[in-house]
Short mmCIF file of C-alpha atoms in Angstrom, two decimals:
data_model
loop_
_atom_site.label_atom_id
_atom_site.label_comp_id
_atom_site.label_asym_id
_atom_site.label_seq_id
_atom_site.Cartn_x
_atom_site.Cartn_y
_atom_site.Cartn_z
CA UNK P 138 97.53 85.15 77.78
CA UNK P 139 97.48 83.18 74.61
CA UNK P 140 97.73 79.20 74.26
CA UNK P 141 100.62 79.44 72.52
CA UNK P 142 102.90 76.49 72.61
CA UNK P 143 106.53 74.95 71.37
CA UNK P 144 107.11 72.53 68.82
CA UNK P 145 106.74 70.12 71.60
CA UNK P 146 103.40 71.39 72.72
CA UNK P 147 104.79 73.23 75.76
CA UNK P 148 103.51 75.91 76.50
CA UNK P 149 106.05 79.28 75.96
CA UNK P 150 107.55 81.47 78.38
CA UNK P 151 104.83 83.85 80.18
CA UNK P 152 106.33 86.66 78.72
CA UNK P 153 105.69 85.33 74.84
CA UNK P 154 102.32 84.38 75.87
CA UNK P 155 100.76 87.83 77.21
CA UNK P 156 98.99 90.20 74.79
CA UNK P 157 99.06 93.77 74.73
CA UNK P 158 95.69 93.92 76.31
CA UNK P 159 96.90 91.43 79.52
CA UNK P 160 99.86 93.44 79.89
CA UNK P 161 97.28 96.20 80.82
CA UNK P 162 95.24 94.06 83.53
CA UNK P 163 98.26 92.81 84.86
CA UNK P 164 99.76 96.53 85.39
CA UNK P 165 96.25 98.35 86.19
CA UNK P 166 95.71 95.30 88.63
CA UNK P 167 92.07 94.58 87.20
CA UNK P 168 93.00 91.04 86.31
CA UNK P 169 91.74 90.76 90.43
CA UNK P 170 88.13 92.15 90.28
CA UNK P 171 86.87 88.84 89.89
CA UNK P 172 88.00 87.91 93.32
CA UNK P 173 85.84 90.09 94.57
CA UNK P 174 82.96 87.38 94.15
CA UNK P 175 85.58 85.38 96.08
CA UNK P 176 85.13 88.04 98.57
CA UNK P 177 81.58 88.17 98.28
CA UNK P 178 81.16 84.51 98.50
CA UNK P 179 82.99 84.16 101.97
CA UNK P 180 85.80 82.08 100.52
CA UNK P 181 88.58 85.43 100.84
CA UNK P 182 89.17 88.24 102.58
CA UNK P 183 89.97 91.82 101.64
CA UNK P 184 93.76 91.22 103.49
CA UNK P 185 95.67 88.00 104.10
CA UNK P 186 98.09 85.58 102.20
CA UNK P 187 97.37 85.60 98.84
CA UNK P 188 95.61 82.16 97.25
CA UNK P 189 98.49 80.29 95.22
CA UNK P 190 97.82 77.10 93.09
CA UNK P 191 96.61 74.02 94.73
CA UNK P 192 99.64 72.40 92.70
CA UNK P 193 102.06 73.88 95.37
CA UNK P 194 100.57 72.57 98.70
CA UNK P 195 102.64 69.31 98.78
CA UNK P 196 106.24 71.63 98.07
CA UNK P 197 105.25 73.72 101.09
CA UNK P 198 107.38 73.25 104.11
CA UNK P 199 105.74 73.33 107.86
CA UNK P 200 106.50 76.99 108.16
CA UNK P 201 104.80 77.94 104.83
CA UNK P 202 101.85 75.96 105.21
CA UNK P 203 100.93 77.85 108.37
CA UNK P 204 99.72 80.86 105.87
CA UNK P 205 96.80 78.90 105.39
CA UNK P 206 95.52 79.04 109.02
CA UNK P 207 93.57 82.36 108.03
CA UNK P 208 91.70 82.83 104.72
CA UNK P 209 93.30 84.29 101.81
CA UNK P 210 93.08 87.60 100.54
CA UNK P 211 92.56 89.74 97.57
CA UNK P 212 95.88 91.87 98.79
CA UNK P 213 98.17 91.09 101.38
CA UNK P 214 101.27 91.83 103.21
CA UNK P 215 103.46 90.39 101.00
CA UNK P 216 101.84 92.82 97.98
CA UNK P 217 102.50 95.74 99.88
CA UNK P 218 106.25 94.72 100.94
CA UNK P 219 107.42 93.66 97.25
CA UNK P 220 104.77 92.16 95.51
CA UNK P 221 106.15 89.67 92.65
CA UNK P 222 109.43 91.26 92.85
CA UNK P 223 110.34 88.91 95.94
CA UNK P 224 111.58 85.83 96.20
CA UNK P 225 109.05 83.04 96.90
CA UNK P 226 111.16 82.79 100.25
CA UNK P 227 110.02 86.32 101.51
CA UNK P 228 106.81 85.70 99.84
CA UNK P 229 105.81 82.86 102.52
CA UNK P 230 107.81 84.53 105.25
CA UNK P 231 105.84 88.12 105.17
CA UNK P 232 102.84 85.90 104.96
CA UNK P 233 103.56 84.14 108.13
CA UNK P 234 104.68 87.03 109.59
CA UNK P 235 101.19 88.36 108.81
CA UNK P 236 99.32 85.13 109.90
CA UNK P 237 101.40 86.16 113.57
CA UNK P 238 100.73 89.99 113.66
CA UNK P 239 97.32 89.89 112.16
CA UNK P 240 94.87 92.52 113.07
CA UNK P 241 92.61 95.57 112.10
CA UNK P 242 94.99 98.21 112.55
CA UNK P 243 97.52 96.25 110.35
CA UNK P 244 94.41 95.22 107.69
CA UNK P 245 93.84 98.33 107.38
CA UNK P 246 97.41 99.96 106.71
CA UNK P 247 98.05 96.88 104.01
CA UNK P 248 94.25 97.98 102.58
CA UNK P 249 95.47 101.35 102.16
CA UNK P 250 99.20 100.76 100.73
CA UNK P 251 97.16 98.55 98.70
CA UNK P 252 96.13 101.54 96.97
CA UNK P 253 98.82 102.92 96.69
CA UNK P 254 101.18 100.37 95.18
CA UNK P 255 98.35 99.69 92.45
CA UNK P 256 97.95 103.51 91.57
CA UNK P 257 102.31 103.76 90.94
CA UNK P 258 102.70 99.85 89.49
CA UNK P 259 105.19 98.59 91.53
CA UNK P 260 106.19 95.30 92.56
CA UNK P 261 103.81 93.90 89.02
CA UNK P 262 106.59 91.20 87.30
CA UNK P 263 109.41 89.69 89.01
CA UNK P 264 113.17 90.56 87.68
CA UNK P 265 113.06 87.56 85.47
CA UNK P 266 109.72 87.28 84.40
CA UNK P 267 106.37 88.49 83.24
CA UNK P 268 104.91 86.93 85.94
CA UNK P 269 105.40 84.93 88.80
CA UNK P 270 107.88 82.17 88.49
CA UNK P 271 106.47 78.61 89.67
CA UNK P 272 107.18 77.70 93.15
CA UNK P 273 108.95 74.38 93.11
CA UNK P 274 109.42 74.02 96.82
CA UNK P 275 113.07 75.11 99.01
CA UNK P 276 115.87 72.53 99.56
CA UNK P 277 116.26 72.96 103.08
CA UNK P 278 112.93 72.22 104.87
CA UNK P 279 114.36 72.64 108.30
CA UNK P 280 115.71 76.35 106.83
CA UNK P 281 113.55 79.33 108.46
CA UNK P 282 112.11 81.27 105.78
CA UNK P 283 114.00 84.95 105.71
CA UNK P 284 112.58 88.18 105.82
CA UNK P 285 113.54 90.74 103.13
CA UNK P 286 116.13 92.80 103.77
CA UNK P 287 113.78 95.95 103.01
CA UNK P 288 111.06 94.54 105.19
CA UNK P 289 109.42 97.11 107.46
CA UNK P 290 106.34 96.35 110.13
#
């Protein structure tokens, strides 16, 4: 992504800002290799919630936080189920969901759709964005987080 920026100095929409060339990390997926040192390192796993921006820990609610209660990982059961075409909503609740059903039967099923899901591109932009849209947080803090409708365990 470019620095580009607004009269203002903001920065511009996502979607202004990424070249050609990101474009082609961002849909091949190698934008993650370098997590692999993550991996490497012992600060991520192959499977779990992915890692968001430290920004977002205070607009977590109870319920979301609890992804955090097993180390983060370079793909997930949330990038197998949707990827960043779901809502932050069913983002946090397939990763608690996950955090609850967590084992190596299910690792490896999410390692293998993994594969899958890169090799056909789905799931790489949300329906309004290039990327990822910043979490800002729910309203309702005392709402349970929903499932997606097209979830399937």
């Amino acid at each position: 992504m470019t620095d580009a920026r607004d009269a203002s100095g903001n920065l511009l929409p996502d979607d202004v800002r990424l070249t050609p060339f990101g474009k082609f990390l961002r849909s091949s997926s190698l934008d993650e290799l370098p997590e692999l040192w993550n991996i490497l390192c012992g600060d991520m796993s192959f499977v779990g919630p992915r890692p968001l921006l430290v920004r977002y820990l205070e607009r977590y609610t109870p319920e979301q936080a609890r992804r955090h209660t097993v180390r983060p990982g370079l793909t997930g059961w949330a990038q197998i189920n949707g990827r960043n075409a779901l809502t932050w909503e069913e983002k946090f609740a397939l990763d608690v969901w996950y955090v609850d059903n967590a084992n190596f039967l299910l690792d490896l099923k999410i390692i293998l759709k993994t594969f899958l899901i890169v090799f056909r591109r789905e799931g790489i932009s949300s329906k309004d964005s290039a990327t990822m849209p910043e979490f800002m947080g729910v309203c309702d803090k005392d709402k349970p987080a929903q499932l997606p409708k097209s979830f399937k365990s």
